[in-house]
Short mmCIF file of C-alpha atoms in Angstrom, two decimals:
data_model
loop_
_atom_site.label_atom_id
_atom_site.label_comp_id
_atom_site.label_asym_id
_atom_site.label_seq_id
_atom_site.Cartn_x
_atom_site.Cartn_y
_atom_site.Cartn_z
CA MET F 1130 68.16 17.22 -104.96
CA LYS F 1131 67.53 13.21 -104.14
CA VAL F 1132 69.26 14.75 -100.90
CA GLU F 1133 66.88 17.46 -99.98
CA LEU F 1134 63.74 14.23 -100.91
CA GLU F 1135 65.53 11.93 -97.92
CA GLU F 1136 65.60 14.55 -95.54
CA LEU F 1137 61.52 15.83 -96.16
CA GLN F 1138 60.77 11.96 -95.73
CA GLN F 1139 62.75 11.63 -92.64
CA ARG F 1140 61.04 14.45 -91.69
CA TRP F 1141 57.85 13.45 -92.76
CA GLY F 1142 58.01 9.87 -91.04
CA ALA F 1143 59.08 11.78 -87.64
CA CYS F 1144 56.09 14.08 -87.85
CA LYS F 1145 53.78 11.21 -88.18
CA ALA F 1146 55.76 9.17 -85.62
CA GLN F 1147 54.88 11.88 -82.98
CA ASP F 1148 51.23 12.23 -84.70
CA ASP F 1149 50.96 8.04 -84.25
CA GLU F 1150 52.98 9.22 -80.41
CA LYS F 1151 50.19 11.71 -79.55
CA HIS F 1152 47.77 9.39 -81.29
CA ALA F 1153 48.06 6.34 -78.99
CA LEU F 1154 47.92 9.04 -76.15
CA ILE F 1155 45.43 10.37 -76.39
CA THR F 1156 43.63 7.51 -76.67
CA ALA F 1157 44.94 5.97 -74.00
CA LEU F 1158 43.84 9.01 -72.16
CA LEU F 1159 40.21 8.94 -73.46
CA ALA F 1160 40.52 4.93 -72.01
CA HIS F 1161 41.93 5.68 -69.02
CA ILE F 1162 39.01 8.67 -68.58
CA ASP F 1163 36.74 6.36 -69.59
CA ALA F 1164 37.62 3.56 -67.00
CA GLN F 1165 37.85 6.67 -64.50
CA SER F 1166 34.34 7.73 -65.06
CA SER F 1167 32.64 4.01 -65.66
CA GLN F 1168 34.51 3.57 -61.83
CA LEU F 1169 33.19 7.19 -60.52
CA SER F 1170 29.88 6.78 -61.68
CA LYS F 1171 29.58 2.56 -60.00
CA ILE F 1172 30.81 4.67 -57.19
CA ASN F 1173 28.65 7.38 -57.35
CA SER F 1174 25.93 4.70 -57.53
CA GLU F 1175 26.93 2.81 -54.73
CA LEU F 1176 27.62 5.98 -52.78
CA GLU F 1177 23.64 7.02 -53.21
CA ASP F 1178 22.18 3.90 -52.41
CA LYS F 1179 24.99 3.80 -49.00
CA ASN F 1180 23.46 7.30 -48.94
CA ILE F 1181 19.40 5.87 -49.15
CA VAL F 1182 20.43 3.26 -46.75
CA ILE F 1183 21.49 5.59 -43.88
CA LYS F 1184 18.42 7.90 -44.65
CA ALA F 1185 16.45 5.06 -44.15
CA VAL F 1186 18.29 3.33 -40.88
CA LYS F 1187 18.32 6.73 -39.47
CA GLN F 1188 14.60 7.27 -40.14
CA ASP F 1189 13.85 4.12 -38.62
CA LYS F 1190 15.81 4.82 -35.20
CA GLU F 1191 14.17 8.17 -35.10
CA VAL F 1192 11.06 5.87 -35.32
CA ILE F 1193 12.21 3.04 -33.08
CA LYS F 1194 13.32 5.92 -30.22
CA SER F 1195 10.30 7.86 -30.55
CA GLN F 1196 8.34 4.36 -29.98
CA VAL F 1197 10.70 3.39 -27.54
CA GLU F 1198 10.61 6.88 -25.50
CA THR F 1199 6.67 6.50 -25.97
CA LEU F 1200 6.96 2.95 -23.79
CA GLN F 1201 8.76 4.14 -21.57
CA GLN F 1202 6.56 7.31 -20.33
CA GLU F 1203 3.74 4.73 -20.69
CA ARG F 1204 5.53 2.29 -18.58
CA ASP F 1205 5.94 5.47 -15.96
CA ARG F 1206 2.13 6.63 -16.78
CA HIS F 1207 1.15 2.91 -15.16
CA ALA F 1208 4.29 2.60 -12.71
CA PHE F 1209 3.22 1.15 -9.30
CA VAL F 1210 4.74 0.10 -6.05
CA PHE F 1211 3.69 -3.00 -4.68
CA VAL F 1212 3.18 -4.03 -1.27
CA ILE F 1213 1.88 -7.66 0.15
CA ILE F 1214 1.53 -8.18 3.81
CA ASP F 1215 1.18 -11.87 5.27
CA GLY F 1216 -1.53 -10.61 7.41
CA ASP F 1217 -1.57 -14.17 9.83
CA CYS F 1218 1.97 -13.22 10.78
CA MET F 1219 2.11 -9.30 10.36
CA LEU F 1220 -0.56 -8.34 12.54
CA PHE F 1221 -1.39 -4.11 13.00
CA ARG F 1222 -1.50 -2.53 16.39
CA ASP F 1223 -3.93 -3.68 18.57
CA GLU F 1224 -5.09 -0.20 19.47
CA LEU F 1225 -6.02 -0.04 15.34
CA VAL F 1226 -7.93 -3.32 15.57
CA GLN F 1227 -9.51 -3.14 18.70
CA ALA F 1228 -10.73 0.46 16.73
CA GLY F 1229 -12.53 -1.38 14.62
CA LEU F 1230 -13.76 1.03 11.16
CA GLU F 1231 -11.95 3.65 11.74
CA GLY F 1232 -8.79 2.28 13.13
CA GLY F 1233 -8.92 0.18 9.90
CA LYS F 1234 -9.05 3.32 7.87
CA GLN F 1235 -6.22 4.44 9.73
CA ALA F 1236 -4.15 1.67 9.55
CA MET F 1237 -4.12 1.67 5.43
CA SER F 1238 -3.42 5.61 5.92
CA LEU F 1239 -0.63 5.15 7.88
CA LEU F 1240 0.75 2.03 5.86
CA LYS F 1241 0.81 3.82 2.77
CA GLN F 1242 2.22 6.95 3.91
CA SER F 1243 5.58 4.42 5.71
CA VAL F 1244 5.46 2.92 1.85
CA GLU F 1245 5.73 6.73 0.30
CA LYS F 1246 8.05 7.47 2.97
CA LYS F 1247 10.35 5.08 2.41
CA LEU F 1248 10.03 5.27 -1.07
CA LYS F 1249 11.79 8.88 -1.09
CA THR F 1250 15.44 6.86 0.39
CA LEU F 1251 15.43 3.97 -2.08
CA SER F 1252 18.27 3.43 -4.46
CA GLY F 1253 17.24 4.06 -8.09
CA SER F 1254 15.28 6.77 -9.30
CA VAL F 1255 11.31 6.29 -9.33
CA PRO F 1256 8.92 8.60 -11.95
CA PRO F 1257 6.39 10.71 -10.77
CA HIS F 1258 2.91 10.19 -9.36
CA LEU F 1259 4.02 6.81 -8.45
CA GLN F 1260 1.09 4.31 -7.62
CA VAL F 1261 1.33 2.26 -4.09
CA ILE F 1262 -0.97 -1.06 -4.41
CA ILE F 1263 -1.52 -2.57 -1.06
CA ARG F 1264 -2.86 -6.61 -0.50
CA VAL F 1265 -2.85 -7.99 2.96
CA TYR F 1266 -3.99 -11.56 2.86
CA ALA F 1267 -4.96 -13.09 6.31
CA ASN F 1268 -7.11 -16.42 7.65
CA LEU F 1269 -9.73 -14.13 8.85
CA GLN F 1270 -11.68 -16.18 10.83
CA GLY F 1271 -8.74 -17.59 12.28
CA LEU F 1272 -7.52 -14.49 12.76
CA ALA F 1273 -10.73 -13.24 14.30
CA GLN F 1274 -10.67 -16.38 17.16
CA SER F 1275 -6.55 -15.33 17.77
CA TYR F 1276 -8.09 -11.96 19.01
CA GLN F 1277 -11.00 -13.29 20.99
CA ASN F 1278 -8.73 -16.02 23.19
CA SER F 1279 -6.15 -13.81 23.71
CA GLY F 1280 -8.98 -10.66 24.77
CA LEU F 1281 -8.08 -8.09 22.76
CA LEU F 1282 -11.59 -8.32 21.04
CA SER F 1283 -14.79 -9.67 22.53
CA ASN F 1284 -16.24 -10.53 18.84
CA GLY F 1285 -15.22 -11.26 15.46
CA GLN F 1286 -17.85 -8.25 14.41
CA THR F 1287 -14.96 -6.10 15.24
CA LEU F 1288 -11.94 -7.14 13.06
CA GLU F 1289 -14.45 -7.10 9.85
CA GLU F 1290 -14.87 -3.79 10.87
CA PHE F 1291 -11.20 -3.08 10.59
CA VAL F 1292 -10.68 -4.73 7.41
CA ARG F 1293 -13.85 -2.99 6.19
CA GLY F 1294 -12.75 0.61 6.93
CA PHE F 1295 -9.36 -0.64 5.22
CA ASN F 1296 -10.94 -1.43 2.27
CA MET F 1297 -12.82 1.82 2.78
CA GLY F 1298 -9.66 4.12 2.85
CA ASP F 1299 -7.99 3.85 -0.76
CA PRO F 1300 -9.50 2.21 -4.09
CA LEU F 1301 -6.03 0.71 -4.42
CA CYS F 1302 -5.52 -0.68 -1.00
CA ASP F 1303 -7.74 -4.25 0.01
CA TYR F 1304 -7.15 -6.83 3.15
CA VAL F 1305 -8.22 -9.82 1.99
CA ASP F 1306 -9.75 -12.65 3.17
CA ALA F 1307 -7.73 -15.59 1.71
CA GLY F 1308 -9.68 -18.62 3.60
CA ASN F 1309 -9.58 -20.82 6.25
CA GLY F 1310 -6.55 -23.29 4.89
CA LYS F 1311 -3.48 -23.00 6.91
CA GLU F 1312 -1.24 -22.45 4.41
CA CYS F 1313 -3.71 -20.29 2.24
CA ALA F 1314 -2.43 -16.59 3.01
CA ASP F 1315 1.08 -17.85 2.16
CA GLU F 1316 -0.07 -19.30 -1.65
CA LYS F 1317 -1.64 -16.07 -2.44
CA VAL F 1318 1.48 -13.96 -1.03
CA LYS F 1319 3.96 -15.96 -2.93
CA ALA F 1320 1.94 -15.87 -5.97
CA LEU F 1321 1.59 -12.53 -6.02
CA PHE F 1322 5.23 -11.39 -5.14
CA ARG F 1323 6.43 -13.61 -8.04
CA HIS F 1324 3.64 -11.79 -10.31
CA HIS F 1325 4.65 -8.66 -9.66
CA LEU F 1326 8.33 -8.86 -9.36
CA ASP F 1327 8.13 -9.95 -13.17
CA ASP F 1328 5.50 -7.15 -14.23
CA VAL F 1329 7.67 -4.38 -16.39
CA HIS F 1330 5.26 -1.30 -14.29
CA CYS F 1331 6.30 -2.32 -11.05
CA ARG F 1332 9.49 -0.67 -9.65
CA ARG F 1333 9.56 -2.05 -6.39
CA VAL F 1334 7.80 -5.50 -4.27
CA LEU F 1335 7.61 -4.49 -0.23
CA PHE F 1336 6.97 -7.95 1.06
CA GLY F 1337 5.47 -7.90 4.93
CA ALA F 1338 6.08 -11.65 5.95
CA SER F 1339 9.40 -11.22 8.71
CA ALA F 1340 7.76 -13.62 11.28
CA ASP F 1341 7.34 -16.77 8.81
CA ASN F 1342 10.79 -18.72 8.29
CA GLY F 1343 8.47 -20.42 5.16
CA TYR F 1344 9.21 -17.21 2.97
CA ALA F 1345 13.41 -17.97 3.23
CA ARG F 1346 12.95 -20.37 0.42
CA LEU F 1347 10.99 -17.66 -1.89
CA LEU F 1348 13.68 -15.00 -1.13
CA GLY F 1349 16.20 -17.20 -1.74
CA PRO F 1350 16.84 -17.39 -5.68
CA TYR F 1351 16.73 -13.63 -5.64
CA ALA F 1352 19.23 -13.04 -2.48
CA GLN F 1353 21.97 -13.29 -5.73
CA ASP F 1354 20.58 -11.99 -8.19
CA ASN F 1355 22.01 -7.96 -8.58
CA ALA F 1356 19.11 -7.09 -10.84
CA GLN F 1357 15.71 -8.40 -9.17
CA LYS F 1358 16.86 -8.03 -5.24
CA GLN F 1359 17.19 -4.11 -5.90
CA ARG F 1360 13.66 -4.06 -6.34
CA ILE F 1361 12.37 -5.86 -2.96
CA CYS F 1362 12.05 -4.30 0.45
CA LEU F 1363 11.36 -6.10 3.38
CA ILE F 1364 9.34 -5.00 5.27
CA GLU F 1365 9.99 -6.00 9.31
CA GLY F 1366 7.07 -5.94 11.94
CA PRO F 1367 7.97 -8.57 14.24
CA PRO F 1368 11.73 -8.93 14.37
CA PHE F 1369 13.34 -11.61 11.23
CA GLU F 1370 12.80 -14.71 11.79
CA ARG F 1371 15.98 -16.38 11.54
CA GLU F 1372 16.60 -17.88 8.35
CA LEU F 1373 15.16 -14.27 6.88
CA ALA F 1374 17.11 -12.42 9.37
CA ASP F 1375 20.35 -14.39 7.46
CA LEU F 1376 18.55 -13.00 3.98
CA ALA F 1377 17.77 -9.39 4.69
CA PRO F 1378 21.09 -7.71 4.34
CA ASN F 1379 21.01 -8.71 0.82
CA PHE F 1380 17.61 -6.77 0.27
CA GLU F 1381 16.59 -3.00 1.40
CA THR F 1382 14.58 -3.13 4.44
CA ALA F 1383 12.05 -1.25 6.22
CA SER F 1384 10.42 -0.99 9.50
CA PHE F 1385 6.32 0.31 10.25
CA ASP F 1386 5.04 1.92 13.34
CA VAL F 1387 2.10 0.60 11.88
CA PHE F 1388 2.73 -3.10 12.68
CA ARG F 1389 2.78 -5.05 16.09
CA LYS F 1390 6.37 -5.34 17.12
CA SER F 1391 5.06 -9.07 17.82
CA GLN F 1392 3.39 -11.50 16.05
CA GLN F 1393 2.19 -13.54 19.45
CA LEU F 1394 -1.23 -12.25 20.52
CA PRO F 1395 -1.10 -12.60 24.61
CA ASN F 1396 -2.91 -14.81 26.24
CA ALA F 1397 -6.31 -14.07 28.03
CA ASN F 1398 -6.50 -12.56 31.24
CA ARG F 1399 -9.90 -11.82 32.15
CA ARG F 1400 -11.80 -10.86 35.76
CA VAL F 1401 -14.54 -10.48 36.64
CA SER F 1402 -15.54 -6.55 37.87
CA SER F 1403 -17.82 -6.09 40.67
CA ALA F 1404 -21.15 -4.38 40.40
CA SER F 1405 -24.04 -2.68 42.06
CA SER F 1406 -25.89 -5.97 40.09
CA SER F 1407 -25.25 -9.51 40.96
CA ASN F 1408 -25.79 -9.89 37.44
CA TYR F 1409 -23.64 -7.93 36.42
CA ALA F 1410 -21.27 -10.58 36.21
CA SER F 1411 -22.18 -12.11 33.27
CA ALA F 1412 -21.57 -8.98 31.58
CA ALA F 1413 -18.24 -8.75 32.97
CA ARG F 1414 -16.83 -12.03 31.36
CA LYS F 1415 -16.71 -10.17 27.81
CA THR F 1416 -14.78 -7.20 29.56
CA PRO F 1417 -11.02 -7.37 28.79
CA SER F 1418 -8.19 -7.33 30.62
CA PRO F 1419 -6.61 -4.17 31.83
CA SER F 1420 -4.04 -4.46 29.57
CA THR F 1421 -6.87 -3.86 26.58
CA GLN F 1422 -7.89 -1.56 27.87
CA SER F 1423 -5.06 0.78 27.46
CA ALA F 1424 -5.89 0.45 23.94
CA VAL F 1425 -7.69 3.61 21.66
CA LEU F 1426 -10.12 3.95 23.85
CA SER F 1427 -8.37 4.64 27.04
CA THR F 1428 -5.80 6.37 25.64
CA ALA F 1429 -8.13 9.52 25.24
CA ALA F 1430 -7.63 11.35 28.58
CA SER F 1431 -5.31 10.66 32.04
CA SER F 1432 -7.37 9.19 34.53
CA GLN F 1433 -5.81 11.59 36.68
CA GLU F 1434 -7.53 14.32 34.77
CA ARG F 1435 -10.72 12.20 34.24
CA SER F 1436 -14.01 13.21 36.32
CA PRO F 1437 -16.32 10.19 37.51
CA VAL F 1438 -18.36 9.10 34.66
CA LYS F 1439 -21.79 7.42 35.25
CA ILE F 1440 -22.01 3.74 33.63
CA LEU F 1441 -25.72 2.74 32.81
CA ARG F 1442 -26.91 -0.88 33.18
CA ASN F 1443 -29.84 -2.72 32.63
CA SER F 1444 -30.49 -5.84 35.22
CA LYS F 1445 -28.85 -8.49 33.35
CA GLY F 1446 -25.60 -6.01 33.44
CA GLU F 1447 -25.36 -4.58 30.04
CA ARG F 1448 -23.71 -1.28 29.39
CA LEU F 1449 -27.20 1.08 28.18
CA ASP F 1450 -26.22 4.42 26.31
CA SER F 1451 -27.84 7.50 27.62
CA LYS F 1452 -29.79 9.76 25.60
CA LEU F 1453 -28.74 12.46 23.50
CA SER F 1454 -30.72 15.38 22.31
CA TYR F 1455 -29.67 16.66 18.97
CA ASP F 1456 -31.95 16.74 15.07
CA GLN F 1457 -31.31 15.33 11.93
CA HIS F 1458 -29.81 18.31 10.23
CA THR F 1459 -26.68 18.63 12.11
CA LEU F 1460 -25.60 14.68 12.58
CA ASN F 1461 -25.75 15.14 8.85
CA SER F 1462 -23.77 18.06 8.86
CA LEU F 1463 -21.21 16.46 10.79
CA LYS F 1464 -20.82 13.82 9.09
CA VAL F 1465 -19.86 15.91 5.85
CA ARG F 1466 -17.12 17.25 8.20
CA LYS F 1467 -16.40 13.85 8.85
CA LEU F 1468 -14.01 15.14 12.82
CA CYS F 1469 -11.99 12.85 14.87
CA ASN F 1470 -14.95 12.10 17.62
CA LYS F 1471 -11.99 11.62 20.25
CA TYR F 1472 -10.43 14.75 19.76
CA ALA F 1473 -13.95 16.78 19.50
CA LEU F 1474 -15.23 14.88 22.65
CA LEU F 1475 -12.03 13.73 24.83
CA GLY F 1476 -9.55 16.49 23.72
CA LYS F 1477 -6.86 13.96 22.80
CA CYS F 1478 -6.36 11.87 19.14
CA PRO F 1479 -4.43 8.60 20.21
CA PHE F 1480 -3.49 8.07 16.69
CA GLU F 1481 -1.85 11.62 16.90
CA SER F 1482 -0.33 10.78 20.26
CA SER F 1483 0.86 7.75 18.42
CA PHE F 1484 1.48 8.54 15.27
CA GLY F 1485 1.72 11.68 14.60
CA SER F 1486 -1.45 11.62 12.34
CA CYS F 1487 -4.52 11.38 11.57
CA ILE F 1488 -6.84 11.10 8.70
CA HIS F 1489 -9.80 13.21 10.32
CA ALA F 1490 -10.11 16.83 11.00
CA HIS F 1491 -9.68 18.16 14.47
CA SER F 1492 -11.94 20.57 16.01
CA GLN F 1493 -13.25 21.28 19.18
CA ASP F 1494 -15.30 24.30 18.23
CA LEU F 1495 -18.72 22.31 19.29
CA ASN F 1496 -21.99 23.24 20.98
CA GLU F 1497 -23.02 21.10 23.45
CA ARG F 1498 -25.95 19.70 20.76
CA GLU F 1499 -23.35 19.22 18.02
CA LYS F 1500 -21.26 17.48 20.35
CA ASP F 1501 -24.58 15.25 21.08
CA ALA F 1502 -24.81 14.74 17.27
CA LEU F 1503 -21.29 13.38 17.22
CA ARG F 1504 -21.44 11.31 20.27
CA ALA F 1505 -24.73 9.15 18.14
CA ILE F 1506 -22.55 9.33 14.91
CA ALA F 1507 -19.22 7.55 17.13
CA ARG F 1508 -22.13 5.46 17.99
CA MET F 1509 -22.75 4.01 14.86
CA SER F 1510 -19.45 2.01 15.19
CA PRO F 1511 -20.19 -1.00 18.05
CA CYS F 1512 -17.77 -1.19 20.86
CA PRO F 1513 -15.56 -3.70 20.56
CA THR F 1514 -15.40 -4.62 24.03
CA GLY F 1515 -19.23 -4.94 23.82
CA SER F 1516 -21.80 -5.20 26.43
CA GLY F 1517 -19.50 -5.35 29.75
CA CYS F 1518 -17.71 -2.45 28.47
CA SER F 1519 -16.50 -0.42 32.18
CA ASN F 1520 -14.46 2.37 29.87
CA GLY F 1521 -15.97 5.35 30.67
CA GLN F 1522 -14.15 7.29 28.12
CA CYS F 1523 -15.66 5.07 25.40
CA LEU F 1524 -17.47 6.62 22.62
CA PHE F 1525 -18.99 3.85 20.96
CA GLY F 1526 -22.06 1.84 20.74
CA HIS F 1527 -23.33 -0.62 23.09
CA VAL F 1528 -26.45 -1.58 21.59
CA CYS F 1529 -27.65 -1.35 18.25
CA THR F 1530 -28.64 1.99 17.04
CA LYS F 1531 -31.47 0.98 14.41
CA SER F 1532 -35.54 0.79 15.69
CA LYS F 1533 -36.34 -3.02 15.11
CA CYS F 1534 -33.33 -4.26 13.95
CA THR F 1535 -32.99 -7.93 13.00
CA GLY F 1536 -29.39 -8.22 13.05
CA LEU F 1537 -28.99 -9.53 9.35
CA GLY F 1538 -26.55 -7.57 7.68
CA CYS F 1539 -25.92 -5.19 11.04
CA ARG F 1540 -22.43 -4.39 12.09
CA PHE F 1541 -23.58 -4.63 15.48
CA PRO F 1542 -23.01 -7.98 16.89
CA LYS F 1543 -25.82 -10.50 17.47
CA ASP F 1544 -25.49 -9.87 21.78
CA LEU F 1545 -25.72 -6.07 20.77
CA HIS F 1546 -28.98 -6.72 19.56
CA ASN F 1547 -32.71 -6.90 21.43
CA ILE F 1548 -31.11 -5.50 24.68
CA SER F 1549 -33.96 -4.08 27.49
CA SER F 1550 -33.40 -0.73 27.64
CA VAL F 1551 -34.71 -0.40 31.34
CA VAL F 1552 -31.75 0.97 33.74
CA SER F 1553 -31.47 -1.07 36.55
CA SER F 1554 -28.02 -0.31 38.15
CA GLU F 1555 -25.29 2.92 37.74
CA GLN F 1556 -21.68 2.31 37.97
CA ILE F 1557 -19.28 5.26 38.60
CA VAL F 1558 -15.85 5.26 36.85
CA ILE F 1559 -12.98 7.55 36.68
#
């Protein structure tokens, strides 16, 4: 009996030990689960925080991306190309300057067309509807004197008309008088070059001053700057001066036909023409050399095809314009049509021949009354040669067309006012 009790006690002890082991195991498992649960909660909390941060970053990224796109669109919307010309060393072609107001309009149009054509060939993308801003700076007083000394112009009024026409051609294109100082134009050109090169809206700077070595110091620092030099294009009118020629391979270059190929104006070579009146010699001193008369006005038709033309002169040898027969209604209607005077009246447009285009409409479908009205319109611009003009094809006015004009604010120079209208002699030219 005693043996059985001991055996039962042993068996109970074994069962109790197993229960204790189970309890310990379960307790350990519960503790482990609790620890893992706490760890998981902590990780979940951290993950939730990170998700919030990631979501916020994504939202911020989208906002920033949208802002960047908006800024890029704004930049592209206001993008432009800046063309800066030193007008003291980059002269427009003689025939354009001699044509005064119309020549100025044509010069602006041709320059802008040349720029737009060049932009299509430049490296890098350019946004659509890119604006072209043109600035020409020159010492107009000195330039006018140089033109008169060379015999290309008889007075400074023609250059003023040319500049006025240039400025009328496009609201973003200006020909500006920089002042009478020797370096006035240079300083303005340099300042605007730097200013626009730093402007994020400016995609390209087209720089025209090929005949002035002084600009080598301006361009030198940019020659090794890969980012900046890609935005610079050098315009060649006259051949690049030596220092500029050394720098030119580092930049894109362009050559535009609208500029003279030489900075040096010809020397005056005037001669007195013979005339039936002894007083004609004094007026002939205003007549330019034969080379000058080969400009726009004389290229309208071949001399072999021309019929003799009668030029009227008064007792002083000053040229008079023949009377015309037209009515004001016809004149006003023709003004609106903006016809090319030379093409309509002479049969040939020198601008189209030289540059391949003309800013005015070409039409020869005019009756005699309309032709007279168009001649009257042409005579509203003064002749660059003045009273001594002997060009039978000249369409410009040689006497101020306004009655009782005092000359104040008039586009005609003083010497084309108060001219006697009494015909004293006739000059026959071919």
